GROMACS .gro file of C-alpha atoms in nm:
model
  342
    1MET     CA    1  -0.379  -1.644  -0.378
    2ARG     CA    2  -0.513  -1.742  -0.037
    3ALA     CA    3  -0.855  -1.603   0.044
    4GLY     CA    4  -0.695  -1.432   0.343
    5LEU     CA    5  -0.500  -1.296   0.134
    6GLY     CA    6  -0.230   0.729  -1.256
    7MET     CA    7  -0.324   1.138  -1.480
    8VAL     CA    8  -0.490   1.006  -1.798
    9LEU     CA    9  -0.682   1.180  -2.073
   10CYS     CA   10  -1.045   1.192  -1.976
   11GLY     CA   11  -1.154   0.998  -2.281
   12ALA     CA   12  -0.902   0.718  -2.234
   13VAL     CA   13  -1.135   0.493  -2.034
   14ALA     CA   14  -1.500   0.451  -2.117
   15LEU     CA   15  -1.649   0.488  -1.771
   16GLY     CA   16  -1.949   0.699  -1.863
   17PRO     CA   17  -2.071   0.972  -2.094
   18ALA     CA   18  -1.808   1.156  -2.296
   19ALA     CA   19  -1.930   1.499  -2.183
   20PRO     CA   20  -1.889   1.609  -1.819
   21ALA     CA   21  -2.192   1.547  -1.602
   22ALA     CA   22  -2.380   1.836  -1.442
   23ALA     CA   23  -2.236   1.967  -1.116
   24GLN     CA   24  -2.332   1.737  -0.827
   25GLY     CA   25  -2.146   1.876  -0.526
   26ALA     CA   26  -1.797   1.808  -0.397
   27LEU     CA   27  -1.588   1.528  -0.249
   28ASN     CA   28  -1.282   1.557  -0.025
   29LEU     CA   29  -1.051   1.268  -0.110
   30THR     CA   30  -0.737   1.155   0.070
   31CYS     CA   31  -0.547   0.933  -0.171
   32SER     CA   32  -0.266   0.696  -0.073
   33VAL     CA   33  -0.169   0.551  -0.411
   34GLN     CA   34   0.070   0.700  -0.667
   35VAL     CA   35  -0.010   1.059  -0.759
   36GLU     CA   36  -0.082   0.977  -1.126
   37TRP     CA   37  -0.344   0.724  -1.016
   38CYS     CA   38  -0.490   0.971  -0.765
   39GLN     CA   39  -0.519   1.239  -1.033
   40ALA     CA   40  -0.676   0.995  -1.277
   41ALA     CA   41  -0.933   0.881  -1.022
   42ALA     CA   42  -1.029   1.241  -0.942
   43THR     CA   43  -1.046   1.344  -1.309
   44ASN     CA   44  -1.249   1.046  -1.427
   45PHE     CA   45  -1.487   1.043  -1.131
   46THR     CA   46  -1.565   1.413  -1.188
   47ARG     CA   47  -1.618   1.346  -1.557
   48ASP     CA   48  -1.856   1.059  -1.487
   49THR     CA   49  -2.057   1.212  -1.205
   50GLY     CA   50  -2.016   1.591  -1.207
   51ILE     CA   51  -1.886   1.573  -0.849
   52ARG     CA   52  -1.586   1.801  -0.797
   53VAL     CA   53  -1.296   1.633  -0.618
   54ASN     CA   54  -1.058   1.805  -0.376
   55MET     CA   55  -0.772   1.555  -0.362
   56THR     CA   56  -0.481   1.531  -0.118
   57GLN     CA   57  -0.213   1.266  -0.175
   58ARG     CA   58  -0.053   1.117   0.139
   59GLY     CA   59   0.123   0.798   0.233
   60SER     CA   60  -0.097   0.566   0.435
   61GLY     CA   61   0.079   0.628   0.767
   62GLU     CA   62   0.053   1.004   0.723
   63ALA     CA   63  -0.308   0.970   0.611
   64LEU     CA   64  -0.401   0.780   0.927
   65ALA     CA   65  -0.227   1.041   1.144
   66ALA     CA   66  -0.418   1.323   0.971
   67ILE     CA   67  -0.751   1.143   1.003
   68ARG     CA   68  -0.686   1.091   1.373
   69ALA     CA   69  -0.595   1.456   1.420
   70GLU     CA   70  -0.911   1.570   1.238
   71ALA     CA   71  -1.148   1.322   1.406
   72GLN     CA   72  -1.361   1.594   1.567
   73ASN     CA   73  -1.382   1.796   1.245
   74PRO     CA   74  -1.313   1.566   0.949
   75ARG     CA   75  -1.170   1.725   0.636
   76THR     CA   76  -1.175   1.399   0.441
   77ASP     CA   77  -1.478   1.214   0.308
   78VAL     CA   78  -1.308   0.910   0.152
   79TRP     CA   79  -0.966   0.757   0.209
   80PHE     CA   80  -0.862   0.572  -0.108
   81GLY     CA   81  -0.573   0.328  -0.121
   82GLY     CA   82  -0.276   0.258   0.096
   83THR     CA   83  -0.200  -0.059   0.288
   84GLY     CA   84  -0.491  -0.222   0.463
   85ASP     CA   85  -0.347  -0.235   0.815
   86PRO     CA   86  -0.396   0.139   0.885
   87HIS     CA   87  -0.746   0.119   0.740
   88LEU     CA   88  -0.821  -0.160   0.987
   89ALA     CA   89  -0.673   0.050   1.267
   90ALA     CA   90  -0.895   0.343   1.164
   91ALA     CA   91  -1.198   0.112   1.170
   92GLU     CA   92  -1.110  -0.012   1.519
   93GLU     CA   93  -1.073   0.346   1.641
   94ASN     CA   94  -1.418   0.438   1.503
   95LEU     CA   95  -1.264   0.687   1.261
   96THR     CA   96  -1.448   0.537   0.966
   97GLN     CA   97  -1.805   0.427   0.902
   98ALA     CA   98  -1.965   0.114   0.768
   99TYR     CA   99  -2.105   0.100   0.417
  100GLU     CA  100  -2.213  -0.190   0.197
  101SER     CA  101  -2.175  -0.121  -0.172
  102PRO     CA  102  -2.395  -0.295  -0.428
  103ASN     CA  103  -2.073  -0.354  -0.623
  104SER     CA  104  -1.898  -0.554  -0.351
  105ALA     CA  105  -2.032  -0.885  -0.484
  106ALA     CA  106  -1.804  -0.844  -0.789
  107LEU     CA  107  -1.489  -0.846  -0.575
  108GLN     CA  108  -1.228  -1.111  -0.503
  109PRO     CA  109  -1.274  -1.307  -0.177
  110TRP     CA  110  -0.974  -1.136  -0.014
  111ALA     CA  111  -1.131  -0.795  -0.077
  112GLN     CA  112  -1.463  -0.902   0.070
  113ALA     CA  113  -1.279  -1.053   0.367
  114GLN     CA  114  -1.124  -0.713   0.438
  115TRP     CA  115  -1.474  -0.562   0.447
  116GLN     CA  116  -1.606  -0.831   0.682
  117GLN     CA  117  -1.304  -0.814   0.910
  118SER     CA  118  -1.339  -0.436   0.948
  119GLY     CA  119  -1.707  -0.451   1.033
  120GLY     CA  120  -1.793  -0.309   0.691
  121ARG     CA  121  -1.565  -0.005   0.735
  122ALA     CA  122  -1.286  -0.089   0.486
  123ILE     CA  123  -1.284  -0.282   0.161
  124GLY     CA  124  -1.005  -0.420  -0.057
  125ILE     CA  125  -0.937  -0.246  -0.388
  126TYR     CA  126  -0.605  -0.409  -0.484
  127ALA     CA  127  -0.334  -0.642  -0.353
  128GLY     CA  128   0.045  -0.662  -0.380
  129ALA     CA  129   0.338  -0.855  -0.232
  130ILE     CA  130   0.649  -0.735  -0.049
  131GLY     CA  131   0.987  -0.815  -0.203
  132PHE     CA  132   1.319  -0.670  -0.315
  133GLY     CA  133   1.379  -0.401  -0.577
  134ILE     CA  134   1.719  -0.441  -0.741
  135ASN     CA  135   1.928  -0.200  -0.953
  136THR     CA  136   2.093  -0.462  -1.170
  137GLU     CA  137   2.350  -0.227  -1.326
  138LEU     CA  138   2.466  -0.085  -0.993
  139LEU     CA  139   2.505  -0.423  -0.825
  140ALA     CA  140   2.680  -0.570  -1.130
  141ARG     CA  141   2.925  -0.280  -1.137
  142LYS     CA  142   3.006  -0.343  -0.772
  143GLY     CA  143   3.024  -0.720  -0.818
  144ILE     CA  144   2.741  -0.786  -0.571
  145THR     CA  145   2.514  -1.087  -0.617
  146PRO     CA  146   2.147  -0.988  -0.575
  147PRO     CA  147   1.959  -1.126  -0.273
  148ALA     CA  148   1.722  -1.422  -0.289
  149CYS     CA  149   1.619  -1.444   0.077
  150TRP     CA  150   1.555  -1.223   0.379
  151ALA     CA  151   1.866  -1.372   0.537
  152ASP     CA  152   2.085  -1.236   0.256
  153LEU     CA  153   2.009  -0.871   0.336
  154THR     CA  154   2.209  -0.869   0.661
  155GLU     CA  155   2.528  -0.992   0.492
  156ALA     CA  156   2.831  -0.760   0.473
  157ARG     CA  157   2.814  -0.733   0.093
  158PHE     CA  158   2.500  -0.520   0.124
  159ALA     CA  159   2.649  -0.264   0.366
  160GLY     CA  160   2.505   0.077   0.274
  161GLU     CA  161   2.318  -0.067  -0.024
  162ILE     CA  162   1.963  -0.098   0.113
  163GLN     CA  163   1.683   0.155   0.141
  164VAL     CA  164   1.347   0.098   0.309
  165ALA     CA  165   1.068   0.326   0.425
  166ASN     CA  166   1.011   0.451   0.779
  167PRO     CA  167   0.722   0.264   0.947
  168ALA     CA  168   0.617   0.578   1.135
  169SER     CA  169   0.507   0.734   0.805
  170SER     CA  170   0.477   0.440   0.566
  171GLY     CA  171   0.227   0.158   0.562
  172THR     CA  172   0.461  -0.037   0.335
  173ALA     CA  173   0.732  -0.040   0.601
  174TYR     CA  174   0.484  -0.153   0.865
  175VAL     CA  175   0.385  -0.447   0.644
  176VAL     CA  176   0.756  -0.537   0.629
  177ILE     CA  177   0.781  -0.541   1.009
  178ALA     CA  178   0.459  -0.737   1.053
  179THR     CA  179   0.574  -0.985   0.788
  180LEU     CA  180   0.905  -1.048   0.962
  181VAL     CA  181   0.737  -1.088   1.300
  182GLN     CA  182   0.504  -1.349   1.156
  183LEU     CA  183   0.786  -1.531   0.979
  184MET     CA  184   1.042  -1.530   1.261
  185GLY     CA  185   0.870  -1.450   1.587
  186GLU     CA  186   0.886  -1.101   1.736
  187ASP     CA  187   1.216  -1.103   1.923
  188GLU     CA  188   1.403  -1.275   1.642
  189ALA     CA  189   1.248  -1.035   1.389
  190PHE     CA  190   1.367  -0.731   1.584
  191GLY     CA  191   1.712  -0.884   1.614
  192TYR     CA  192   1.706  -0.920   1.237
  193LEU     CA  193   1.592  -0.558   1.192
  194ARG     CA  194   1.879  -0.437   1.412
  195ARG     CA  195   2.127  -0.629   1.197
  196LEU     CA  196   1.960  -0.503   0.880
  197HIS     CA  197   1.987  -0.144   1.010
  198ALA     CA  198   2.364  -0.157   0.966
  199ASN     CA  199   2.315  -0.206   0.590
  200VAL     CA  200   2.042   0.058   0.546
  201ASN     CA  201   2.154   0.391   0.396
  202SER     CA  202   1.821   0.575   0.439
  203TYR     CA  203   1.465   0.540   0.567
  204ALA     CA  204   1.231   0.713   0.323
  205ARG     CA  205   0.906   0.881   0.426
  206SER     CA  206   0.694   0.701   0.166
  207GLY     CA  207   0.671   0.338   0.063
  208THR     CA  208   0.754   0.417  -0.300
  209GLY     CA  209   1.057   0.630  -0.213
  210PRO     CA  210   1.304   0.339  -0.189
  211ILE     CA  211   1.216   0.180  -0.524
  212LYS     CA  212   1.240   0.520  -0.695
  213ALA     CA  213   1.587   0.557  -0.539
  214VAL     CA  214   1.675   0.216  -0.685
  215ALA     CA  215   1.555   0.329  -1.028
  216ARG     CA  216   1.767   0.648  -1.008
  217GLY     CA  217   2.075   0.449  -0.908
  218GLU     CA  218   2.092   0.609  -0.563
  219THR     CA  219   2.080   0.271  -0.388
  220GLY     CA  220   2.133  -0.086  -0.495
  221LEU     CA  221   1.837  -0.243  -0.318
  222SER     CA  222   1.499  -0.159  -0.170
  223ILE     CA  223   1.243  -0.347   0.031
  224SER     CA  224   0.927  -0.259  -0.161
  225PHE     CA  225   0.609  -0.389  -0.312
  226VAL     CA  226   0.723  -0.583  -0.616
  227HIS     CA  227   0.463  -0.432  -0.848
  228ASP     CA  228   0.637  -0.095  -0.794
  229ALA     CA  229   0.964  -0.250  -0.910
  230VAL     CA  230   0.798  -0.372  -1.232
  231THR     CA  231   0.658  -0.022  -1.287
  232GLU     CA  232   1.010   0.124  -1.274
  233ARG     CA  233   1.145  -0.146  -1.505
  234ASN     CA  234   0.868  -0.076  -1.754
  235ALA     CA  235   0.968   0.292  -1.745
  236GLY     CA  236   1.309   0.192  -1.878
  237PHE     CA  237   1.516   0.175  -1.559
  238PRO     CA  238   1.756  -0.116  -1.486
  239VAL     CA  239   1.534  -0.261  -1.215
  240ALA     CA  240   1.460  -0.624  -1.132
  241TRP     CA  241   1.266  -0.775  -0.845
  242ALA     CA  242   1.263  -1.086  -0.632
  243THR     CA  243   1.052  -1.223  -0.350
  244PRO     CA  244   1.226  -1.379  -0.050
  245CYS     CA  245   1.272  -1.754  -0.041
  246GLU     CA  246   1.141  -1.782   0.316
  247GLY     CA  247   0.804  -1.632   0.216
  248THR     CA  248   0.665  -1.282   0.224
  249GLY     CA  249   0.372  -1.071   0.332
  250TYR     CA  250   0.130  -0.875   0.121
  251GLU     CA  251  -0.102  -0.580   0.139
  252ILE     CA  252  -0.468  -0.547   0.069
  253GLY     CA  253  -0.490  -0.187  -0.045
  254SER     CA  254  -0.815  -0.055   0.097
  255MET     CA  255  -1.076   0.218   0.088
  256SER     CA  256  -1.277   0.370   0.373
  257ILE     CA  257  -1.545   0.635   0.428
  258ILE     CA  258  -1.456   0.870   0.714
  259ARG     CA  259  -1.693   0.891   1.010
  260GLY     CA  260  -1.855   1.235   1.006
  261ALA     CA  261  -1.790   1.283   0.634
  262ARG     CA  262  -1.936   1.617   0.527
  263ASN     CA  263  -2.032   1.487   0.182
  264LEU     CA  264  -2.165   1.142   0.262
  265ALA     CA  265  -2.378   1.092  -0.051
  266GLN     CA  266  -2.084   1.185  -0.272
  267ALA     CA  267  -1.853   0.963  -0.066
  268ARG     CA  268  -2.077   0.661  -0.118
  269ARG     CA  269  -2.098   0.735  -0.488
  270PHE     CA  270  -1.718   0.745  -0.517
  271TYR     CA  271  -1.692   0.423  -0.316
  272ASP     CA  272  -1.931   0.245  -0.554
  273TRP     CA  273  -1.753   0.386  -0.858
  274ALA     CA  274  -1.406   0.287  -0.733
  275LEU     CA  275  -1.512  -0.078  -0.705
  276THR     CA  276  -1.604  -0.106  -1.074
  277ALA     CA  277  -1.373  -0.278  -1.322
  278PRO     CA  278  -1.324   0.033  -1.542
  279ALA     CA  279  -1.223   0.245  -1.240
  280GLN     CA  280  -0.981  -0.024  -1.124
  281ARG     CA  281  -0.804  -0.024  -1.461
  282LEU     CA  282  -0.702   0.339  -1.407
  283GLY     CA  283  -0.399   0.251  -1.196
  284PHE     CA  284  -0.236   0.075  -1.489
  285GLU     CA  285  -0.372   0.295  -1.766
  286ALA     CA  286  -0.283   0.621  -1.589
  287GLY     CA  287   0.058   0.545  -1.447
  288GLY     CA  288   0.150   0.186  -1.525
  289GLN     CA  289   0.068   0.062  -1.174
  290LEU     CA  290   0.064  -0.315  -1.145
  291GLN     CA  291  -0.129  -0.411  -0.833
  292THR     CA  292  -0.377  -0.696  -0.858
  293PRO     CA  293  -0.727  -0.539  -0.885
  294SER     CA  294  -1.000  -0.657  -0.650
  295ASN     CA  295  -1.281  -0.656  -0.909
  296ARG     CA  296  -1.289  -0.999  -1.071
  297ASP     CA  297  -1.368  -0.843  -1.412
  298ALA     CA  298  -1.061  -0.616  -1.403
  299PRO     CA  299  -0.777  -0.805  -1.573
  300LEU     CA  300  -0.434  -0.846  -1.417
  301PRO     CA  301  -0.223  -0.574  -1.582
  302PRO     CA  302   0.029  -0.700  -1.841
  303GLY     CA  303   0.357  -0.793  -1.674
  304ALA     CA  304   0.215  -0.763  -1.321
  305PRO     CA  305   0.348  -1.004  -1.058
  306ASP     CA  306   0.119  -1.305  -1.029
  307LEU     CA  307   0.049  -1.344  -0.659
  308THR     CA  308  -0.059  -1.705  -0.707
  309LYS     CA  309   0.305  -1.784  -0.796
  310ILE     CA  310   0.461  -1.607  -0.495
  311ARG     CA  311   0.520  -1.778  -0.161
  312LEU     CA  312   0.286  -1.572   0.057
  313ILE     CA  313   0.254  -1.612   0.431
  314ASP     CA  314  -0.087  -1.649   0.590
  315TYR     CA  315  -0.084  -1.281   0.688
  316ASP     CA  316  -0.288  -1.213   1.002
  317PHE     CA  317  -0.468  -0.892   0.904
  318ALA     CA  318  -0.692  -0.903   1.211
  319ARG     CA  319  -0.405  -0.894   1.459
  320TYR     CA  320  -0.161  -0.669   1.274
  321GLY     CA  321  -0.434  -0.430   1.167
  322ARG     CA  322  -0.519  -0.351   1.530
  323SER     CA  323  -0.433   0.001   1.633
  324ALA     CA  324  -0.260  -0.103   1.955
  325GLU     CA  325  -0.050  -0.370   1.784
  326ARG     CA  326   0.052  -0.134   1.507
  327ARG     CA  327   0.147   0.137   1.757
  328ARG     CA  328   0.338  -0.107   1.976
  329LEU     CA  329   0.547  -0.250   1.693
  330ILE     CA  330   0.626   0.092   1.545
  331GLU     CA  331   0.729   0.225   1.887
  332ARG     CA  332   0.951  -0.079   1.940
  333TRP     CA  333   1.111  -0.023   1.598
  334GLU     CA  334   1.174   0.345   1.679
  335ARG     CA  335   1.326   0.253   2.014
  336GLU     CA  336   1.538  -0.047   1.914
  337VAL     CA  337   1.616   0.017   1.548
  338GLY     CA  338   1.547   0.367   1.420
  339ALA     CA  339   1.730   0.538   1.709
  340ARG     CA  340   2.046   0.328   1.667
  341PRO     CA  341   2.360   0.468   1.497
  342ARG     CA  342   2.482   0.297   1.183
   0.00000   0.00000   0.00000
């Protein structure tokens, strides 16, 4: 990979002493990964430290909106997970605060780059690539050949077969837009998105909504992170995945401490804990999640997509993580694409 580039039983991972630690205060956690992973992180962190966790699970777009709304009276101490672009936007807007963990030296270069780029306000905890989720049984029954490229998705054979998330609420969907803009140029990308719109049956609120719809047989295709497609396949659903031939973008799932956090000492302790290899194995061990961990000592989960074998674009996190750029592109999508009849 380029340098630029969930509930479990408490005893399942040896992160610390078997008995719960003495009470050490509380932590307010906003979590933007799958709920099983969120629950596992809260459960295991409390077990290891004695710090009680009040956890709220939100998609990354909704999390950023809530953090903005609560800026004068923050209700969150740590924001864990979700695509990196909104974390970078939060850093730019001074909604988060800088922190250097002693555990950051154990991270992959792309995770450390996220920290440097954000002025120390966000750090990479996992990575994953955008691609296509495919219900193989549904497409076979309809006699539809699965897509191999971005260009395929606008063809008539996929009319009403595609589901993607709404970029106003989903960081995943924003990564899709930013990827297409970088691949095609902005005007051509929005022309593509308008043509794609005719084949879209629904825009989900969350980034994982479309791939779950693929798994349930509600739609033939999704534009999703490919590790989520593997998770559904491993759960026994007829799901395959592909990455587009032209190249694709990727996320650096991130973590940030909120400016004005009420429980700063506990927030820093969670931040340090979440960067350890045992904590980063929880995503796979708790809910079969298959992102690439940022800690170099955390192994790639079995069956996870190998990002070194995917054609990744040189994603410009600095530009597309800017608050103004994110807002501008989402507003253009709402105006030119989301408001159009199908």
